[in-house]
Amino acid sequence: MNSVLPPGMPSSLPSLDELEATLWPLDLSISSLNATWADICPENENLLVKFNFLSSFTSVNGFANSFRCGSLFQRQQIASMEGIDWGITPKEASNFFSVSNASGTSMTAIDTESSCNMDNVLQRTWRWDRSSNIGGSELHSGPGISCFHNWAHHPLALKTQEIIDRLKDAVQHKPRNSFITLEWSNLVEQTCLIFFSPPNICKFLRIFWSSWYPNCPIVHRPTFDPLSAPPSLLSSMVIIGACLSPEKNDNQIARAWFNPIEDMVFNDQWLEEDFKTSTWAQNIGGESNRLKSLQAAYFVCLFQNWEGSDISKRRIRRHRYNTLIAIARDLQPASVIHLDTLLLSYDQSFQWELFIETEEKIRTLSFIFLLDGAFMIFNNMPPRMVVAELEMSITCPEESFQALTERDCFAALSTWAEKVPHHHQYSIASVLATMFRRDLHEEKKELYAHFGIINLFILVTEIAQKALHTLVFHLQNAMAPPEAFQRIENALQNWSKVWVHRKTILCQSDDILDADSLPQMWKRAGFMEDSLEFWLLCNVILERIKPSNEHEDWNTMPGRALKRFDETNMKQVNDLMKQFEIFSLSGVCYW
């Protein structure tokens, strides 16, 4: 959301103390909410707010409808642009993407020195069976052959070859009763060649970065190189971009490859459970390759869960996600810690590559946890991760992760480190422990307000997980003591204080860039800017499951906000929000 006041709001806002005094206890009756809002802003007694984001999120399917992915017009403009890397200046692009292949030859060198051999290499991407029912004349006049000659010397042509080979192997060697219904044929290979052709890879990557990336910034975009990216990661990113393509034909063809891509990614050797005992895993870069495979698997879980069939969604929730958790634990989150920026110097001790690798790992682990929270909140599944596992450092600010140069990255980190001293010592688990206390110290409130939107969103998700895990899954058949609710109420109140402080005192905006600036769309804030709605939903659920008043017998089973477990659709949550469809702001600055 833009950092603007709601229509009619007076320019003189209530003080922070006045705002926080109204935050708790929270009475969710409509009459109480209206009265609270009227006290804070008398001129806007009838100004109410709804679950703008979550009501849509829980009632529709698909990335474009569920998340903040830009408008259709914006995606049409993005799709029509050209270039492997889009949105980075030519000077910066030459620094980042004049990358080397295995022998150290730059991209330019590949095009000039290897052009004489390129035709022979690329012809292997098109293995026609002359005994096929398709006649030779039809083959040579088909779109695949024409397109093939157009991009035969494209730097990404060999990457297309890799993806085709991996997919062909997955389809041809699928086990009995496989969820892959596709049968490999010349026609399928032609479709695969066209869909994963270099021009399409470029187009879908542009859409991925500009439309999807703000919602899941776990890959370091400035240094991402499609030439060196493993086929599993690149293809999963391409699929997400195709799902968001403004062309319906792209969307439909992408769905045909959902299951083969899933099988290809999850059968990657880097995702084997006995990874540490494998001799091939001991080579240099093994951990880095495993992280990339984990990111690919995470992207697969995303497109299957939001774009796939109900059967695929259940398979992801019940089976594939367990693999993500196992690999995430193998990465030993407690050991993923940033260095103290204030103790570093740019010229001598700051290592950009180390920072990128560590931050990518922290963000990937964090978003895997967030998916667990989503399954728990919206599908009513028991959690499979616990808060204590999030022992890695908190994520660094977007300014540092989005920086296009090493110097800019270090400058952003240094500025942030002055506001968050000893940032490397804070983990989500340790921060949350302080949030459950009755009163959050003023210095902690100001400190946490500088943590950034991703960390604050993770915190509110953790609070929701703790509430549901403790009060629903553990206490539904036992007594629910007042202390159990009090700790959750403390955390919700403290989180809201941090959020209000961040918005009103620090005046931090999560979307300072012009939304219409297409080259800068990848720097937008994603759905995390709607964290307050998640906080509000947590309050609604808490009110539903707690006794109606303090005099009610605590030795009774707490109620259930959601009745059915492991639900594929999110109708239960949507219905719950509809019961509280109109809310007052209850003292929270909601902008």
XYZ file of C-alpha atoms in Angstrom:
591
model
C 0.000 0.000 0.000
C 1.102 3.549 -0.602
C 2.135 5.686 2.328
C -0.871 8.005 2.203
C -3.526 8.852 4.733
C -7.029 7.450 4.246
C -9.495 9.980 2.789
C -10.720 12.408 5.375
C -8.139 11.593 8.049
C -6.889 14.673 9.891
C -3.285 15.652 9.343
C -2.662 15.707 13.098
C -2.500 12.088 14.196
C -2.948 10.819 17.755
C 0.215 10.347 19.752
C 1.863 6.951 19.823
C 0.842 6.469 23.461
C -2.774 7.229 22.582
C -2.643 4.745 19.740
C -1.073 2.003 21.795
C -3.495 2.557 24.673
C -6.340 1.561 22.378
C -4.686 -1.546 21.016
C -5.491 -3.892 23.863
C -7.640 -5.503 25.077
C -9.197 -6.006 21.672
C -12.973 -6.366 21.623
C -13.928 -7.599 18.167
C -17.607 -6.752 18.426
C -18.603 -4.337 15.692
C -20.079 -1.845 18.149
C -16.897 -1.791 20.213
C -14.684 -1.429 17.160
C -16.731 1.467 15.829
C -16.671 3.215 19.198
C -12.905 2.819 19.493
C -12.304 4.266 16.049
C -14.705 7.131 16.703
C -12.774 8.086 19.846
C -9.501 8.251 17.927
C -10.777 10.018 14.857
C -14.227 11.606 15.450
C -14.499 12.993 11.924
C -14.202 9.480 10.537
C -16.601 7.613 12.755
C -17.898 5.684 9.756
C -14.499 5.014 8.179
C -13.991 1.269 8.443
C -11.461 -1.152 7.040
C -11.807 -4.697 5.713
C -9.527 -7.635 5.027
C -8.609 -6.229 1.630
C -5.758 -8.595 0.846
C -6.680 -11.723 2.800
C -10.303 -11.841 1.689
C -9.088 -12.141 -1.888
C -6.149 -14.372 -0.961
C -8.453 -16.959 0.622
C -11.106 -16.988 -2.099
C -9.207 -17.159 -5.397
C -6.582 -19.309 -7.101
C -3.419 -18.441 -8.967
C -0.451 -16.180 -8.331
C -1.846 -13.181 -10.191
C -5.091 -13.178 -8.209
C -3.630 -14.142 -4.829
C -0.465 -12.066 -4.484
C 0.827 -8.614 -5.360
C 2.107 -9.319 -8.861
C 1.392 -6.088 -10.685
C -1.445 -5.300 -13.040
C -2.215 -7.143 -16.261
C -1.129 -4.085 -18.230
C 2.212 -4.009 -16.435
C 2.784 -7.696 -17.136
C 1.919 -7.145 -20.796
C 4.540 -4.419 -21.006
C 7.123 -6.565 -19.243
C 6.478 -9.532 -21.520
C 7.039 -7.401 -24.616
C 10.514 -6.260 -23.565
C 13.708 -7.996 -24.578
C 16.968 -9.014 -22.964
C 18.396 -11.738 -20.730
C 18.746 -9.371 -17.809
C 16.220 -6.606 -17.716
C 16.230 -3.528 -15.518
C 19.970 -3.314 -14.810
C 22.023 -0.656 -16.551
C 24.347 -1.791 -19.378
C 27.441 -0.968 -17.323
C 26.206 -3.015 -14.383
C 25.041 -5.813 -16.654
C 28.483 -6.070 -18.198
C 29.969 -6.507 -14.752
C 27.479 -9.084 -13.551
C 26.682 -11.080 -16.627
C 29.987 -11.307 -18.461
C 30.201 -14.569 -16.632
C 32.358 -17.536 -17.364
C 31.501 -21.018 -18.376
C 33.351 -24.024 -16.985
C 36.510 -23.132 -18.892
C 36.398 -19.444 -17.964
C 35.183 -18.191 -21.353
C 32.918 -15.177 -21.131
C 29.439 -14.995 -22.614
C 30.779 -12.938 -25.502
C 33.517 -15.453 -26.090
C 31.009 -18.264 -26.188
C 29.171 -16.562 -29.010
C 32.269 -15.868 -31.106
C 34.636 -18.753 -30.425
C 32.097 -21.545 -30.298
C 29.789 -20.468 -33.094
C 31.341 -22.923 -35.526
C 30.416 -25.815 -33.240
C 27.118 -24.427 -31.982
C 25.002 -25.853 -34.787
C 26.245 -29.386 -34.171
C 25.648 -29.050 -30.438
C 22.197 -27.533 -30.766
C 20.968 -30.020 -33.334
C 20.871 -32.540 -30.517
C 17.993 -30.551 -29.039
C 15.849 -31.754 -31.891
C 15.840 -35.540 -32.235
C 13.245 -36.354 -34.808
C 12.194 -39.929 -35.317
C 11.750 -40.323 -39.066
C 9.467 -43.252 -38.435
C 7.086 -40.870 -36.659
C 3.586 -40.399 -37.970
C 4.463 -36.755 -38.605
C 5.762 -36.329 -42.117
C 9.122 -34.749 -42.875
C 7.629 -31.818 -44.739
C 5.431 -31.028 -41.778
C 8.425 -31.191 -39.486
C 10.540 -28.756 -41.426
C 7.687 -26.329 -41.876
C 6.628 -26.479 -38.236
C 7.113 -23.653 -35.772
C 9.735 -25.545 -33.788
C 12.226 -25.748 -36.663
C 11.728 -22.113 -37.599
C 12.193 -20.952 -34.016
C 15.189 -23.220 -33.613
C 17.099 -21.501 -36.408
C 16.213 -18.093 -34.982
C 17.927 -18.716 -31.658
C 20.566 -21.286 -32.631
C 23.376 -19.000 -31.459
C 21.615 -17.672 -28.385
C 23.755 -17.932 -25.199
C 20.917 -19.789 -23.454
C 20.503 -22.422 -26.164
C 22.540 -25.002 -24.265
C 20.475 -24.312 -21.153
C 17.391 -25.164 -23.179
C 19.118 -28.424 -24.110
C 19.769 -29.246 -20.449
C 16.165 -28.653 -19.442
C 14.819 -30.750 -22.310
C 17.131 -33.643 -21.490
C 16.177 -33.583 -17.813
C 12.461 -33.433 -18.560
C 12.702 -36.182 -21.138
C 14.432 -38.405 -18.613
C 11.773 -37.663 -15.985
C 8.916 -38.506 -18.345
C 10.470 -41.587 -19.927
C 11.608 -43.127 -16.635
C 8.598 -42.345 -14.471
C 7.631 -45.098 -12.005
C 4.398 -47.057 -12.063
C 1.380 -45.113 -10.853
C 3.301 -41.913 -11.449
C 1.457 -38.615 -11.167
C 3.035 -37.719 -14.536
C 0.454 -38.499 -17.205
C 2.520 -37.111 -20.071
C 4.029 -39.532 -22.611
C 7.147 -38.427 -24.458
C 6.822 -38.078 -28.223
C 8.139 -35.942 -31.045
C 5.228 -33.577 -30.604
C 5.875 -33.293 -26.866
C 9.557 -32.645 -27.539
C 8.667 -29.939 -30.033
C 6.359 -28.303 -27.498
C 9.069 -28.534 -24.862
C 11.645 -26.986 -27.189
C 9.413 -24.042 -27.985
C 8.234 -23.446 -24.432
C 11.739 -23.557 -22.926
C 13.391 -21.803 -25.864
C 15.863 -19.015 -25.005
C 13.444 -16.215 -25.981
C 10.794 -17.697 -23.711
C 13.275 -18.219 -20.885
C 14.161 -14.528 -21.133
C 10.531 -13.430 -21.239
C 9.415 -15.613 -18.342
C 12.405 -14.593 -16.236
C 11.535 -10.926 -16.790
C 8.009 -11.631 -15.559
C 9.327 -13.686 -12.655
C 11.585 -10.887 -11.425
C 9.158 -8.016 -11.847
C 5.902 -9.715 -10.862
C 6.663 -12.602 -8.520
C 10.029 -11.815 -6.949
C 8.774 -9.103 -4.530
C 6.613 -11.770 -2.892
C 9.497 -14.203 -2.448
C 12.923 -12.490 -2.582
C 15.117 -15.473 -1.742
C 17.396 -15.443 -4.813
C 19.986 -12.689 -5.228
C 18.806 -11.064 -8.422
C 21.767 -8.736 -9.166
C 24.182 -11.674 -9.455
C 21.790 -14.344 -10.711
C 23.160 -15.873 -13.905
C 20.804 -17.998 -16.035
C 23.802 -19.491 -17.839
C 25.207 -21.074 -14.699
C 21.938 -21.728 -12.865
C 21.084 -25.429 -12.520
C 18.247 -26.612 -14.799
C 16.063 -27.401 -11.784
C 16.188 -23.849 -10.429
C 15.965 -22.126 -13.795
C 13.023 -24.226 -15.000
C 11.046 -23.687 -11.787
C 11.543 -19.926 -12.091
C 10.519 -20.064 -15.743
C 7.333 -21.933 -14.833
C 6.349 -19.288 -12.276
C 7.007 -16.568 -14.841
C 4.861 -18.425 -17.375
C 2.044 -18.706 -14.831
C 2.059 -14.912 -14.595
C 2.351 -14.345 -18.327
C -0.433 -12.154 -19.744
C -0.877 -14.727 -22.523
C -3.311 -17.512 -21.597
C -1.555 -19.943 -23.916
C 1.603 -19.596 -21.812
C -0.415 -20.312 -18.672
C -1.962 -23.448 -20.146
C 1.280 -24.907 -21.496
C 3.043 -24.188 -18.202
C 0.481 -26.318 -16.353
C 1.262 -29.250 -18.640
C 4.838 -29.178 -17.307
C 3.982 -28.807 -13.607
C 4.270 -32.502 -12.749
C 7.341 -33.317 -14.882
C 9.163 -30.298 -13.418
C 8.165 -31.382 -9.909
C 9.509 -34.889 -10.481
C 12.698 -33.563 -12.062
C 13.377 -31.155 -9.191
C 12.623 -33.497 -6.305
C 14.685 -36.292 -7.838
C 17.724 -34.028 -7.967
C 20.767 -35.673 -6.407
C 21.355 -32.608 -4.230
C 18.082 -33.285 -2.405
C 19.001 -36.810 -1.365
C 18.557 -37.456 2.350
C 21.963 -39.151 2.618
C 23.600 -36.101 1.054
C 26.370 -35.816 3.651
C 27.490 -39.418 3.170
C 27.631 -39.187 -0.617
C 31.142 -38.987 -2.036
C 30.074 -36.675 -4.863
C 28.652 -34.234 -2.311
C 32.062 -33.471 -0.859
C 33.173 -31.379 -3.827
C 33.628 -27.635 -3.618
C 30.310 -25.848 -3.888
C 28.259 -28.779 -2.638
C 26.397 -26.714 -0.047
C 25.758 -23.976 -2.607
C 24.349 -26.465 -5.105
C 22.140 -27.956 -2.437
C 20.776 -24.529 -1.541
C 19.898 -23.874 -5.180
C 18.134 -27.229 -5.388
C 16.238 -26.380 -2.213
C 15.172 -23.061 -3.726
C 13.987 -24.891 -6.834
C 11.976 -27.327 -4.711
C 10.449 -24.418 -2.815
C 9.377 -22.745 -6.060
C 7.799 -26.034 -7.176
C 5.799 -26.178 -3.946
C 4.623 -22.638 -4.620
C 3.391 -23.087 -8.185
C 1.754 -26.431 -7.411
C 0.053 -25.078 -4.293
C -1.293 -21.919 -5.933
C -1.644 -22.933 -9.580
C -1.933 -26.736 -9.514
C -4.834 -29.150 -9.153
C -6.325 -30.130 -5.795
C -4.474 -33.457 -6.021
C -1.177 -31.648 -6.560
C -1.883 -29.263 -3.696
C -2.477 -32.159 -1.311
C 0.673 -33.912 -2.505
C 2.703 -30.779 -1.829
C 1.239 -30.261 1.648
C 1.441 -33.872 2.760
C 4.618 -35.133 1.110
C 6.837 -32.723 -0.808
C 6.937 -30.123 1.934
C 8.401 -32.736 4.287
C 11.414 -32.940 1.979
C 11.910 -29.184 2.228
C 11.911 -29.385 6.011
C 14.405 -32.258 6.056
C 16.841 -30.418 3.787
C 16.359 -27.157 5.677
C 17.314 -28.891 8.912
C 20.363 -30.409 7.249
C 21.549 -26.873 6.513
C 21.804 -26.349 10.289
C 20.059 -22.977 10.712
C 21.926 -22.247 13.952
C 25.167 -22.033 11.980
C 23.825 -19.583 9.373
C 24.951 -16.329 10.945
C 26.061 -13.041 9.424
C 29.249 -11.301 10.455
C 29.004 -8.112 12.491
C 29.039 -5.376 9.856
C 30.348 -2.755 12.284
C 33.515 -4.805 12.727
C 34.146 -5.040 8.985
C 35.843 -2.705 6.571
C 34.897 -2.501 2.924
C 38.420 -2.699 1.520
C 39.790 -5.500 3.663
C 37.216 -7.742 5.307
C 33.811 -7.448 3.628
C 33.155 -10.436 1.358
C 30.158 -9.840 -0.882
C 29.946 -13.437 -2.084
C 29.849 -14.705 1.498
C 27.154 -12.186 2.388
C 25.039 -13.212 -0.611
C 25.348 -16.926 0.136
C 24.512 -16.444 3.821
C 21.586 -14.103 3.165
C 20.125 -16.403 0.499
C 20.304 -19.288 2.948
C 18.655 -17.260 5.732
C 15.860 -16.098 3.451
C 15.250 -19.553 2.002
C 15.007 -21.119 5.458
C 12.727 -18.299 6.604
C 10.338 -18.674 3.681
C 10.182 -22.437 4.148
C 8.993 -21.711 7.672
C 6.475 -19.185 6.323
C 4.995 -21.865 4.073
C 4.516 -24.045 7.148
C 2.704 -21.132 8.753
C 0.517 -20.734 5.662
C -0.460 -24.409 5.719
C -1.311 -24.119 9.399
C -3.288 -20.872 9.215
C -5.106 -21.334 5.920
C -5.335 -25.134 5.548
C -5.599 -25.954 9.268
C -2.685 -28.370 9.312
C -0.589 -29.094 12.408
C 2.772 -27.300 12.201
C 5.823 -29.314 11.229
C 8.420 -26.766 12.265
C 8.807 -25.069 15.622
C 9.899 -21.545 16.399
C 13.011 -22.733 18.226
C 14.417 -23.997 14.909
C 14.740 -20.467 13.517
C 18.134 -19.833 15.072
C 19.758 -18.256 12.017
C 20.349 -14.516 11.831
C 17.492 -12.212 10.947
C 17.297 -11.162 7.306
C 19.202 -8.073 6.263
C 17.351 -5.073 4.775
C 16.199 -5.053 1.178
C 18.508 -2.142 0.355
C 21.519 -4.370 0.967
C 20.138 -7.456 -0.778
C 18.988 -5.444 -3.791
C 22.219 -3.447 -4.115
C 23.739 -3.817 -7.565
C 27.335 -3.399 -6.450
C 29.469 -4.624 -3.589
C 30.143 -1.071 -2.423
C 26.440 -0.156 -2.359
C 25.665 -3.341 -0.472
C 28.243 -2.609 2.211
C 27.037 0.994 2.520
C 23.439 -0.155 3.062
C 24.544 -2.744 5.607
C 26.643 -0.208 7.492
C 23.747 2.243 7.720
C 21.452 -0.491 8.998
C 24.028 -1.827 11.458
C 24.190 1.570 13.151
C 20.451 1.312 13.848
C 20.570 -2.402 14.717
C 23.853 -2.913 16.602
C 25.015 -6.512 16.887
C 22.413 -7.515 14.296
C 24.209 -10.818 13.789
C 23.274 -11.853 17.330
C 19.523 -11.622 16.745
C 17.567 -14.619 15.535
C 13.821 -14.840 15.016
C 13.650 -17.358 17.856
C 15.440 -15.058 20.311
C 13.423 -12.000 19.308
C 10.121 -13.819 19.678
C 11.054 -14.854 23.218
C 11.026 -11.178 24.187
C 7.733 -10.541 22.382
C 5.810 -12.861 24.715
C 6.618 -10.682 27.726
C 3.964 -8.377 29.085
C 5.783 -5.120 28.398
C 8.267 -4.626 25.595
C 10.931 -2.124 26.584
C 10.962 1.107 24.619
C 14.473 0.507 23.288
C 13.481 -2.958 22.068
C 10.431 -1.550 20.326
C 12.543 0.989 18.475
C 15.187 -1.619 17.681
C 12.707 -4.122 16.255
C 11.052 -1.400 14.186
C 14.301 -1.199 12.200
C 14.321 -4.932 11.460
C 12.482 -4.572 8.163
C 9.229 -5.837 6.754
C 10.299 -9.440 6.119
C 11.406 -9.978 9.710
C 8.241 -8.367 11.065
C 6.114 -10.565 8.820
C 7.989 -13.660 9.994
C 7.390 -12.581 13.593
C 3.635 -12.149 13.197
C 3.470 -15.507 11.408
C 5.370 -17.109 14.275
C 2.974 -15.583 16.784
C 0.060 -17.026 14.832
C 1.784 -20.391 14.684
C 2.443 -20.327 18.408
C -1.167 -19.403 19.105
C -2.636 -22.127 16.929
C -0.086 -24.748 17.885
C -0.438 -24.167 21.621
C -4.094 -23.272 21.935
C -5.656 -25.449 19.260
C -3.540 -28.488 18.449
C -2.196 -29.016 21.983
C -4.968 -27.749 24.231
C -8.145 -28.659 22.424
C -8.508 -31.808 24.487
C -7.169 -30.348 27.731
C -7.477 -27.337 29.956
C -6.558 -23.974 28.504
C -5.087 -21.873 31.324
C -5.286 -18.089 31.162
C -1.491 -17.901 30.984
C -1.501 -19.601 27.590
C -3.714 -16.895 26.139
C -1.942 -14.099 27.987
C 1.410 -14.853 26.368
C -0.135 -14.754 22.903
C -1.945 -11.526 23.740
C 1.321 -10.025 24.946
C 3.057 -10.951 21.699
C 0.260 -9.532 19.560
C 0.212 -6.311 21.534
C 3.985 -5.925 21.390
C 4.091 -6.668 17.662
C 1.458 -4.014 16.993
C 3.481 -1.495 19.015
C 6.517 -2.201 16.857
C 4.449 -1.888 13.676
C 2.879 1.402 14.782
C 6.282 2.764 15.784
C 7.704 1.814 12.405
C 4.880 3.516 10.539
C 4.295 6.617 12.632
C 7.623 7.485 14.236
C 10.103 6.125 11.712
C 7.706 6.892 8.839
C 9.087 3.929 6.939
C 7.312 3.032 3.731
C 7.509 -0.440 2.287
C 6.786 0.678 -1.259
C 8.686 3.901 -1.826
C 9.269 3.229 -5.506
C 6.944 4.331 -8.248
C 4.749 1.317 -8.923
C 4.554 2.301 -12.583
C 8.332 2.220 -13.028
C 8.620 -1.135 -14.777
C 12.406 -1.544 -14.514
C 12.127 -1.067 -10.742
C 9.145 -3.335 -10.100
C 11.351 -6.087 -8.726
C 12.209 -3.805 -5.791
C 8.593 -3.454 -4.664
C 7.355 -4.757 -1.337
C 5.264 -7.879 -1.853
C 2.344 -9.201 0.136
C 4.374 -8.762 3.351
C 3.211 -5.143 3.404
C -0.179 -6.547 4.412
C 1.266 -7.939 7.644
C -1.303 -6.014 9.662
C -4.084 -8.098 8.136
C -2.328 -11.259 9.319
C -2.080 -9.707 12.783
C -5.790 -8.909 12.668
C -6.640 -12.447 11.546
C -4.628 -13.826 14.441
C -6.708 -11.690 16.794
C -9.913 -12.963 15.235
C -8.822 -16.580 15.665
C -7.720 -15.928 19.227
C -11.061 -14.348 20.089
C -12.846 -17.354 18.632
C -10.990 -19.956 20.676
C -10.668 -18.144 24.020
C -13.405 -18.037 26.687
C -15.854 -15.217 26.076
C -15.098 -13.516 29.398
C -12.760 -13.762 32.334
C -15.453 -15.318 34.551
C -15.996 -18.258 32.232
C -14.676 -21.583 33.451
C -11.105 -22.022 32.194
C -11.310 -25.757 32.775
C -13.150 -26.231 29.535
C -11.952 -27.191 26.113
C -11.146 -24.127 23.994
C -13.252 -23.598 20.928
C -12.122 -24.165 17.384
C -11.926 -21.323 14.949
C -11.638 -23.816 12.074
C -13.469 -27.128 12.227
C -11.955 -29.151 9.373
C -8.290 -30.110 9.240
C -6.019 -30.357 6.179
C -8.453 -28.516 3.930
C -7.260 -27.813 0.402
C -9.378 -24.712 -0.048
C -9.283 -21.789 2.336
C -13.032 -21.317 2.620
C -13.028 -21.834 6.392
C -10.709 -18.893 6.906
C -12.597 -16.793 4.388
C -15.891 -17.523 6.157
C -14.311 -16.608 9.478
C -13.193 -13.251 8.115
C -16.629 -12.587 6.643
C -18.084 -12.840 10.134
C -15.859 -9.894 11.016
C -16.011 -8.322 7.577
C -16.120 -4.754 8.823
C -13.454 -3.677 11.285
C -12.535 -0.355 12.743
C -8.854 0.483 12.747
C -8.794 -0.005 16.538
C -6.062 2.538 16.904
C -3.697 1.018 14.371
C -2.308 3.266 11.663
C -3.281 1.220 8.635
C -1.406 2.652 5.678
